[in-house]
Coordinates of C-alpha atoms in Angstrom, one line a residue:
Chain A
M197 CA -80.3 62.6 -11.7
G198 CA -76.6 62.5 -13.4
K199 CA -74.4 59.5 -12.5
V200 CA -71.8 60.5 -9.9
K201 CA -68.4 58.6 -10.9
I202 CA -66.4 57.3 -8.7
K203 CA -63.3 57.1 -10.1
R204 CA -61.3 54.5 -8.4
K205 CA -57.8 54.9 -7.4
S206 CA -55.0 52.5 -6.2
T207 CA -54.4 53.5 -2.8
L208 CA -50.8 51.9 -2.8
I209 CA -48.4 54.7 -0.7
D210 CA -44.7 54.3 -1.6
M211 CA -43.2 53.5 1.4
T212 CA -39.7 54.0 -0.6
A213 CA -38.3 56.9 1.1
M214 CA -40.4 56.2 5.0
S215 CA -37.7 53.1 5.5
D216 CA -35.3 55.3 3.8
V217 CA -35.9 57.0 7.0
T218 CA -36.6 54.4 9.4
V219 CA -33.0 53.0 8.2
L220 CA -31.2 55.8 8.6
L221 CA -32.5 56.6 12.2
L222 CA -32.1 53.3 13.1
T223 CA -28.3 53.0 11.9
F224 CA -28.4 56.7 14.4
F225 CA -29.2 54.7 17.3
M226 CA -27.2 51.4 16.4
L227 CA -24.0 53.9 16.1
T228 CA -24.6 55.8 19.0
S229 CA -26.0 53.6 21.8
T230 CA -24.6 52.1 24.7
F231 CA -26.4 49.0 26.4
L232 CA -28.2 49.6 29.4
Q233 CA -26.4 47.4 32.1
K234 CA -28.6 44.7 33.5
E235 CA -28.5 46.2 37.4
P236 CA -30.3 44.7 40.6
V237 CA -32.1 48.0 41.7
T238 CA -31.8 51.1 39.6
V239 CA -30.4 53.8 41.0
I240 CA -31.0 58.0 40.6
T241 CA -27.6 59.3 40.2
P242 CA -27.0 62.9 42.1
S243 CA -25.8 65.5 39.3
S244 CA -22.7 67.5 39.7
V245 CA -20.8 69.7 37.3
S246 CA -17.6 67.0 36.8
E247 CA -17.8 66.3 33.5
I248 CA -15.3 63.6 33.0
K249 CA -16.7 60.3 31.9
V250 CA -17.3 56.7 33.5
P251 CA -14.7 54.3 32.0
T252 CA -16.1 51.9 30.0
A253 CA -12.6 48.9 30.9
N254 CA -11.5 48.2 33.5
V255 CA -13.5 49.3 36.3
A256 CA -15.0 47.8 39.4
Q257 CA -18.1 49.0 40.5
V258 CA -19.5 49.0 44.1
L259 CA -23.5 49.3 43.9
V260 CA -24.8 50.7 47.1
S261 CA -29.0 50.0 47.1
P262 CA -31.3 52.4 49.4
Q263 CA -31.6 50.0 51.8
G264 CA -27.4 48.9 52.6
Q265 CA -27.1 45.8 49.9
V266 CA -24.0 46.1 48.1
F267 CA -23.7 44.7 44.0
M268 CA -20.3 44.7 42.5
S269 CA -20.1 44.4 38.6
L270 CA -16.5 43.7 37.5
L271 CA -15.2 45.2 33.6
G272 CA -12.2 43.9 32.1
D273 CA -9.9 44.8 29.4
A274 CA -11.7 46.7 26.4
D275 CA -8.3 46.1 24.2
P276 CA -9.4 43.0 22.0
D277 CA -5.7 41.6 22.1
N278 CA -5.4 40.8 26.1
A279 CA -9.5 39.9 25.7
E280 CA -8.4 36.3 26.4
N281 CA -6.1 36.7 29.5
W282 CA -7.7 40.0 30.7
G283 CA -10.6 40.7 29.3
S284 CA -14.4 40.8 31.7
E285 CA -15.1 37.2 31.2
A286 CA -11.3 35.4 31.7
L287 CA -10.6 38.6 34.8
R288 CA -14.6 37.6 36.3
K289 CA -13.4 34.0 36.5
E290 CA -9.8 34.9 38.0
V291 CA -11.4 37.1 40.7
L292 CA -14.1 35.0 41.4
K293 CA -11.0 31.9 42.4
T294 CA -9.8 34.1 44.5
A295 CA -12.2 35.6 46.2
A296 CA -13.1 31.8 47.0
A297 CA -9.9 31.0 47.7
D298 CA -8.9 34.2 50.3
Y299 CA -12.2 33.1 51.7
E300 CA -11.4 29.2 52.1
A301 CA -8.8 29.9 53.9
K302 CA -9.2 32.4 56.3
T303 CA -12.8 31.0 57.8
G304 CA -11.8 27.8 56.9
K305 CA -15.5 26.8 55.0
K306 CA -15.7 25.6 51.9
T307 CA -17.9 27.3 49.4
G308 CA -17.9 24.6 47.1
I309 CA -18.0 26.5 43.7
T310 CA -17.0 24.4 41.2
P311 CA -15.7 24.9 37.4
M312 CA -19.2 25.2 35.4
D313 CA -20.3 27.9 38.1
I314 CA -17.4 29.7 37.6
E315 CA -18.3 29.6 33.8
K316 CA -21.6 30.5 34.3
F317 CA -20.5 34.1 37.4
A318 CA -18.6 35.4 34.1
K319 CA -21.5 35.9 31.8
N320 CA -22.8 37.2 34.7
A321 CA -21.7 41.4 34.6
S322 CA -23.0 42.3 38.2
F323 CA -23.5 39.6 41.5
G324 CA -23.9 40.4 45.5
V325 CA -24.5 37.3 47.1
P326 CA -22.6 35.8 50.0
L327 CA -19.7 34.1 48.4
E328 CA -21.2 31.2 50.8
K329 CA -24.5 31.2 48.5
M330 CA -22.3 31.6 45.5
H331 CA -23.1 28.1 44.8
E332 CA -26.9 27.4 45.0
F333 CA -27.4 31.3 43.7
L334 CA -25.7 30.2 40.2
M335 CA -27.2 27.1 40.2
L336 CA -30.6 28.7 39.3
E337 CA -32.1 29.6 36.0
T338 CA -30.9 33.5 35.1
S339 CA -35.0 34.4 35.8
K340 CA -34.9 32.8 39.1
Q341 CA -31.4 34.6 40.3
D342 CA -33.6 37.9 38.5
E343 CA -36.5 37.5 40.1
F344 CA -34.6 36.8 43.7
L345 CA -32.2 40.0 43.6
S346 CA -35.4 42.4 42.8
Q347 CA -37.7 40.8 45.5
T348 CA -38.8 43.4 48.3
L349 CA -39.6 43.7 51.6
D350 CA -43.1 42.7 51.4
K351 CA -43.1 39.6 48.9
P352 CA -40.4 38.1 50.1
V353 CA -39.1 35.0 48.0
M354 CA -37.6 31.6 49.4
M355 CA -36.1 29.6 47.7
G356 CA -34.0 26.6 49.4
N357 CA -31.3 27.6 51.7
L358 CA -31.6 31.3 49.8
K359 CA -33.3 34.0 52.3
P360 CA -33.9 37.7 51.4
K361 CA -31.3 38.7 53.2
D362 CA -28.6 37.0 51.4
I363 CA -28.4 39.4 48.3
G364 CA -25.5 41.9 48.5
I365 CA -21.8 41.6 49.7
P366 CA -22.4 40.6 53.8
F367 CA -20.1 43.5 55.9
K368 CA -20.2 40.7 58.4
E369 CA -16.5 40.5 60.3
I370 CA -14.1 37.4 58.9
T371 CA -11.4 36.6 62.0
Y372 CA -8.0 35.0 61.1
T373 CA -4.8 34.5 62.1
D374 CA -1.8 35.9 60.1
A375 CA 1.0 33.8 58.8
D376 CA 2.8 35.7 62.3
G377 CA 0.4 34.8 64.5
N378 CA -1.3 38.5 64.9
K379 CA -5.8 38.4 64.9
L380 CA -7.1 40.4 61.9
T381 CA -10.8 41.0 60.9
T382 CA -11.7 41.7 57.2
N383 CA -15.3 41.0 55.7
E384 CA -16.3 39.6 52.4
F385 CA -17.1 43.0 50.7
Q386 CA -13.0 43.2 51.8
I387 CA -11.7 39.8 50.0
W388 CA -13.4 41.2 46.3
M389 CA -12.1 44.4 46.3
R390 CA -8.3 42.6 47.3
A391 CA -9.1 39.6 44.5
I392 CA -10.3 41.9 42.4
Y393 CA -6.7 44.4 42.7
N394 CA -4.5 42.2 42.8
S395 CA -5.6 40.2 39.6
S396 CA -3.1 39.3 37.2
N397 CA -4.6 42.4 35.0
T398 CA -1.7 45.0 35.4
N399 CA -4.4 47.7 34.0
I400 CA -7.1 47.2 36.7
H401 CA -4.9 47.6 39.4
D402 CA -3.5 50.5 37.0
A403 CA -6.5 52.2 37.5
I404 CA -7.8 51.6 40.5
Q405 CA -3.9 53.3 42.0
K406 CA -5.3 56.1 40.2
G407 CA -8.4 56.3 41.2
E408 CA -10.7 55.4 37.8
G409 CA -11.1 51.8 38.6
I410 CA -13.7 52.1 40.9
A411 CA -16.9 53.5 41.0
V412 CA -19.6 54.0 43.7
K413 CA -23.0 54.4 42.9
S414 CA -25.5 55.2 44.5
D415 CA -29.3 56.3 45.0
R416 CA -29.0 60.6 45.4
G417 CA -31.6 59.9 48.3
T418 CA -29.8 56.9 50.0
K419 CA -28.3 58.3 53.7
F420 CA -25.0 58.7 54.1
E421 CA -24.5 56.3 57.0
T422 CA -25.8 53.5 54.2
I423 CA -22.6 54.1 52.2
H424 CA -20.3 55.0 54.8
Q425 CA -19.9 51.3 55.5
V426 CA -18.3 51.1 51.9
L427 CA -16.0 54.3 52.0
D428 CA -14.9 53.0 55.5
N429 CA -13.8 50.1 54.3
L430 CA -12.1 51.2 51.1
Q431 CA -10.4 53.3 53.3
T432 CA -9.2 50.3 55.4
I433 CA -7.8 48.1 52.4
K434 CA -5.9 52.2 51.8
M435 CA -8.2 52.0 48.2
N436 CA -8.5 56.7 49.0
K437 CA -8.9 57.6 46.0
F438 CA -12.3 56.2 43.8
S439 CA -15.0 58.0 41.9
V440 CA -18.5 58.8 42.1
M441 CA -21.2 58.0 39.5
T442 CA -23.2 61.0 38.7
A443 CA -25.3 62.5 35.9
L444 CA -24.5 66.2 34.4
K445 CA -26.2 68.4 36.3
T446 CA -29.1 70.4 34.4
E447 CA -30.0 73.6 34.2
A448 CA -32.8 73.1 36.3
D449 CA -30.5 71.9 39.3
Chain B
M34 CA -46.5 41.4 -1.3
A35 CA -44.6 42.8 -4.6
Q36 CA -46.8 44.0 -7.2
I37 CA -46.4 43.6 -10.9
E38 CA -49.3 45.4 -12.9
Q39 CA -49.6 45.2 -16.1
S40 CA -50.9 48.1 -17.8
S41 CA -54.4 46.8 -19.0
G42 CA -54.9 50.1 -21.7
G43 CA -57.8 49.3 -24.5
K44 CA -55.5 49.7 -27.7
K45 CA -52.4 46.9 -27.7
K46 CA -50.5 48.0 -30.3
K47 CA -49.2 44.9 -31.6
G48 CA -45.5 44.2 -30.9
A49 CA -45.0 47.7 -28.6
Q50 CA -43.2 46.1 -25.6
K51 CA -45.0 45.4 -22.8
K52 CA -44.9 47.8 -20.2
M53 CA -44.4 46.8 -16.4
S54 CA -45.0 49.5 -13.2
I55 CA -43.1 47.8 -10.6
H56 CA -44.1 48.1 -7.1
V57 CA -42.9 47.0 -4.0
D58 CA -44.7 47.0 -1.0
F59 CA -42.3 48.7 2.0
T60 CA -44.7 48.4 4.2
P61 CA -43.4 45.1 5.9
M62 CA -40.4 46.9 5.5
V63 CA -41.1 49.5 8.1
D64 CA -42.9 48.6 10.1
M65 CA -39.9 46.2 11.6
N66 CA -37.9 49.2 11.1
M67 CA -39.9 51.1 13.2
L68 CA -39.6 47.7 16.0
L69 CA -36.0 47.5 15.7
I70 CA -35.8 51.4 16.6
T71 CA -38.3 50.9 19.3
F72 CA -36.3 48.9 20.9
F73 CA -32.8 50.1 20.3
M74 CA -34.3 53.6 22.2
L75 CA -35.7 51.4 24.9
C76 CA -33.0 49.5 26.2
T77 CA -30.0 51.7 25.4
T78 CA -28.6 55.0 27.5
M79 CA -27.9 58.4 25.1
I80 CA -26.1 59.8 28.1
K81 CA -23.4 58.0 30.0
S82 CA -22.4 58.9 33.5
Q83 CA -19.9 61.2 34.8
T84 CA -17.7 60.3 37.7
L85 CA -16.5 62.3 40.1
S86 CA -13.1 61.8 41.8
I87 CA -12.6 61.6 46.0
A88 CA -9.9 61.1 47.9
L89 CA -10.0 59.7 51.5
P90 CA -7.5 60.4 53.6
T91 CA -5.9 57.4 55.0
N92 CA -6.9 55.5 58.6
E93 CA -3.4 55.5 59.9
K94 CA -3.1 57.8 63.1
L95 CA -0.1 60.3 60.8
D96 CA -2.9 62.9 59.4
Q97 CA -4.7 63.2 62.4
T98 CA -2.0 65.4 63.7
E99 CA -1.8 66.7 60.3
L100 CA -5.2 67.1 59.7
Q101 CA -4.3 69.6 63.2
K102 CA -1.0 71.4 61.9
A103 CA -4.0 73.1 59.3
K104 CA -4.1 76.4 60.0
E105 CA -7.3 77.3 62.2
S106 CA -7.7 80.2 60.5
E107 CA -7.8 78.5 56.8
A108 CA -10.4 75.3 58.1
I109 CA -14.0 75.6 56.8
T110 CA -15.7 72.9 58.1
L111 CA -18.9 71.9 56.9
I112 CA -21.8 69.4 58.6
L113 CA -24.2 67.8 56.7
D114 CA -27.9 67.1 56.8
T115 CA -31.7 66.1 54.9
D116 CA -34.7 66.3 56.0
Y117 CA -37.1 63.4 54.8
D118 CA -40.8 63.8 54.5
D119 CA -43.3 60.8 55.3
N120 CA -42.6 58.7 52.7
G121 CA -38.3 58.6 52.9
N122 CA -38.2 61.1 49.8
V123 CA -35.7 64.0 49.9
K124 CA -37.3 67.8 51.1
G125 CA -34.2 69.5 51.8
N126 CA -30.1 69.7 52.4
T127 CA -28.5 72.0 55.3
V128 CA -25.0 73.0 55.2
Y129 CA -24.4 73.7 58.7
Y130 CA -20.9 75.6 59.0
Y131 CA -18.0 76.9 61.1
T132 CA -14.6 78.8 60.1
G133 CA -11.9 77.5 62.2
K134 CA -12.6 75.6 65.5
P135 CA -16.0 74.9 66.7
V136 CA -17.2 76.8 69.6
L137 CA -19.5 75.1 71.7
E138 CA -20.3 77.8 75.1
T139 CA -21.9 76.5 78.0
Q140 CA -23.2 76.8 81.1
G141 CA -24.1 73.4 82.1
E142 CA -25.8 71.5 80.6
Q143 CA -27.4 74.6 78.5
V144 CA -25.4 75.6 75.2
V145 CA -25.0 79.6 75.5
S146 CA -23.3 80.7 72.1
S147 CA -21.6 78.0 69.0
N148 CA -20.3 79.6 66.3
L149 CA -22.2 77.6 63.9
E150 CA -24.3 79.1 61.1
A151 CA -26.9 77.1 58.7
T152 CA -27.3 77.7 54.9
E153 CA -28.4 75.5 52.0
F154 CA -26.8 74.4 48.6
I155 CA -28.0 76.8 45.6
G156 CA -27.4 78.4 42.4
N157 CA -26.5 81.5 41.0
D158 CA -28.5 84.1 40.9
G159 CA -27.6 85.9 37.5
V160 CA -23.9 86.3 38.3
T161 CA -24.0 86.0 42.4
Q162 CA -23.1 83.4 44.2
Q163 CA -26.0 82.4 47.0
G164 CA -26.1 79.7 49.7
I165 CA -22.7 77.6 50.9
R166 CA -21.1 78.6 46.9
K167 CA -20.9 82.3 48.3
I168 CA -19.3 81.9 52.5
L169 CA -16.5 79.0 49.6
H170 CA -16.4 81.7 47.0
D171 CA -15.0 84.5 49.3
R172 CA -12.7 82.4 51.1
N173 CA -11.2 81.7 47.8
R174 CA -11.3 84.6 46.7
G175 CA -8.2 85.2 44.7
V176 CA -7.2 81.8 43.4
L177 CA -11.0 82.1 41.9
A178 CA -9.6 85.8 40.2
D179 CA -6.7 84.4 38.6
V180 CA -8.8 81.1 36.8
E181 CA -10.7 83.6 36.1
K182 CA -8.3 85.8 34.3
K183 CA -6.5 82.6 33.0
K184 CA -9.6 81.6 31.6
Q185 CA -10.3 85.2 29.3
E186 CA -7.1 84.6 27.5
W187 CA -7.9 80.9 27.3
R188 CA -11.8 82.5 25.3
D189 CA -9.4 84.8 23.3
K190 CA -7.1 82.3 22.4
K191 CA -4.1 83.2 23.5
I192 CA -3.4 80.0 24.8
T193 CA -4.8 76.4 24.3
E194 CA -7.1 74.5 26.6
Q195 CA -4.1 72.8 27.5
Q196 CA -2.4 75.4 28.4
F197 CA -5.2 76.5 30.7
Q198 CA -5.6 73.3 32.4
E199 CA -2.2 73.3 33.6
A200 CA -3.1 76.8 34.9
A201 CA -5.3 76.9 37.0
K202 CA -3.8 73.8 38.7
K203 CA -0.8 75.5 39.3
I204 CA -3.2 78.2 40.4
R205 CA -4.8 76.3 42.6
N206 CA -2.3 73.7 44.4
S207 CA -0.3 77.7 45.5
D208 CA 0.9 79.0 48.4
E209 CA 0.7 82.8 47.6
Y210 CA -3.0 83.0 48.4
D211 CA -5.1 82.1 50.7
R212 CA -6.6 79.5 50.5
P213 CA -9.1 77.6 52.7
V214 CA -9.1 74.1 53.6
V215 CA -12.4 72.4 53.7
I216 CA -13.2 69.8 56.1
I217 CA -16.7 68.2 54.9
K218 CA -18.5 65.9 57.7
P219 CA -22.2 64.7 57.2
L220 CA -24.9 63.4 59.7
P221 CA -25.6 60.2 59.8
N222 CA -29.2 60.6 57.3
A223 CA -27.1 62.6 55.4
S224 CA -28.7 62.3 51.5
W225 CA -26.0 61.5 49.1
E226 CA -26.9 63.8 46.9
S227 CA -25.6 66.4 49.3
V228 CA -22.3 64.6 49.8
I229 CA -21.9 64.6 46.0
S230 CA -23.2 68.8 46.1
A231 CA -20.6 69.5 49.2
L232 CA -17.9 68.3 46.6
D233 CA -19.3 69.4 43.6
E234 CA -18.6 73.3 45.6
M235 CA -15.2 72.0 45.9
Q236 CA -15.3 71.9 41.6
I237 CA -17.0 75.0 41.5
N238 CA -15.3 76.8 43.7
Q239 CA -11.4 75.1 42.4
I240 CA -11.1 74.6 46.1
S241 CA -7.9 71.9 46.2
R242 CA -7.4 70.6 50.1
Y243 CA -11.2 69.5 51.5
Q244 CA -11.8 66.2 52.7
L245 CA -14.3 64.0 54.2
G246 CA -14.4 64.1 57.3
N247 CA -16.0 61.9 60.9
L248 CA -18.2 63.7 63.1
T249 CA -16.8 64.5 66.3
E250 CA -19.0 64.7 69.7
V251 CA -18.8 68.6 70.0
D252 CA -20.3 68.9 66.2
E253 CA -23.5 66.8 67.6
A254 CA -23.5 68.8 70.3
M255 CA -23.5 72.0 68.2
V256 CA -26.1 70.8 65.6
G257 CA -28.6 69.5 68.5
D258 CA -28.7 73.1 69.7
Y259 CA -28.6 74.8 66.3
K260 CA -31.7 72.4 66.1
A261 CA -33.3 73.9 69.2
K262 CA -33.4 76.7 68.3
H263 CA -34.2 77.4 64.7
P264 CA -37.1 74.7 65.1
K265 CA -38.9 74.4 61.4
N266 CA -41.8 75.6 61.3

């Protein structure tokens, strides 16, 4: 019997080519992608044939959850030269200050928003709690904030004075008297929208006038009566032109 | 884990240079890259959302009279409705429509007849339109035919895209054609999808005059009557 000689061969595989490919793929993904924005609720937008792209700057997005909770997210000017005054963070700070001041003037209640809250607020892309609870909400850690916003009805999360019904911008009527003594009504959604419209960033102001500055986003299965309150309020404050977010229609649709 | 292997041949010549083969193990590098790729693939969107612009009529009274001025022969009213299954998922969208004024003949409580009809959102079957698209297409035939002519010119490279867009816009808003005025009235439980589909049909059929309106009592009575007469199995 002859001995079978097992040849000893090195098992090293040259990974250089593989590495080249993965680096190329990585470069491709890094260059083509835009990051998903963190949103309190995930919605599937309806499809349409429209091919107009969503603007990436100077847009106020109104997100309506199927339960009717309204969240807003604000993007300021993308131009780095304007970032100091008109960028997303500067814009959010200004809008929160204006909205809080307006709310306090109209209701006579204190919001208790501190300068630190404003700094924290500017870092968040989207918001959606009543102004009165804003301070308490912003005091929470980021993970707790997410936990609060993403709670479901069967598993309510209680955090101090924050109750499940405090998710979303409220549409509760606020009655106030203007300088001429007329009785008028408004609500927090309108206060926010006006604050955005009247901010010192004139680009977002122009975009809203053109109908590009407001984007309404909602799930395809959401009932119209839920969204109607948003549309109705936009109409009341004469922001009649706006856009809705849709996905591109596929052949199957 | 870079390896520098010395060739250990049996016969070593004096003075000959030592042959060194350098292997750098790229496996960890590949591992890391794969992880990064996975991260980017999961955290990014490749497709950017599209937008559709809407203009709502103002809340002022003035527009109500303007609205009534719209010729009755031109008006089409779409009433949107959606059925849901037990889990609250959309089962199907229905479009009720009538042209001109609503006609509702009643005898006491009983509805005798109405001019309401029902159809659905449905895509093209090859080149022929179906459902609500066919109805709107037929009503806006003049505009569509001329836009199609311009489009052909553009395809044949006789005009640029910009020229085509301008010409199409002019045709859409021209009073020379018999253009419809569409009023979209979603019922409270109509799905958002159906509202967008209705607005989409306006784009597809090059209709420039349309608006979202509120339901009237007559509309509701007509839909109620239609549903009673055409029960869904």
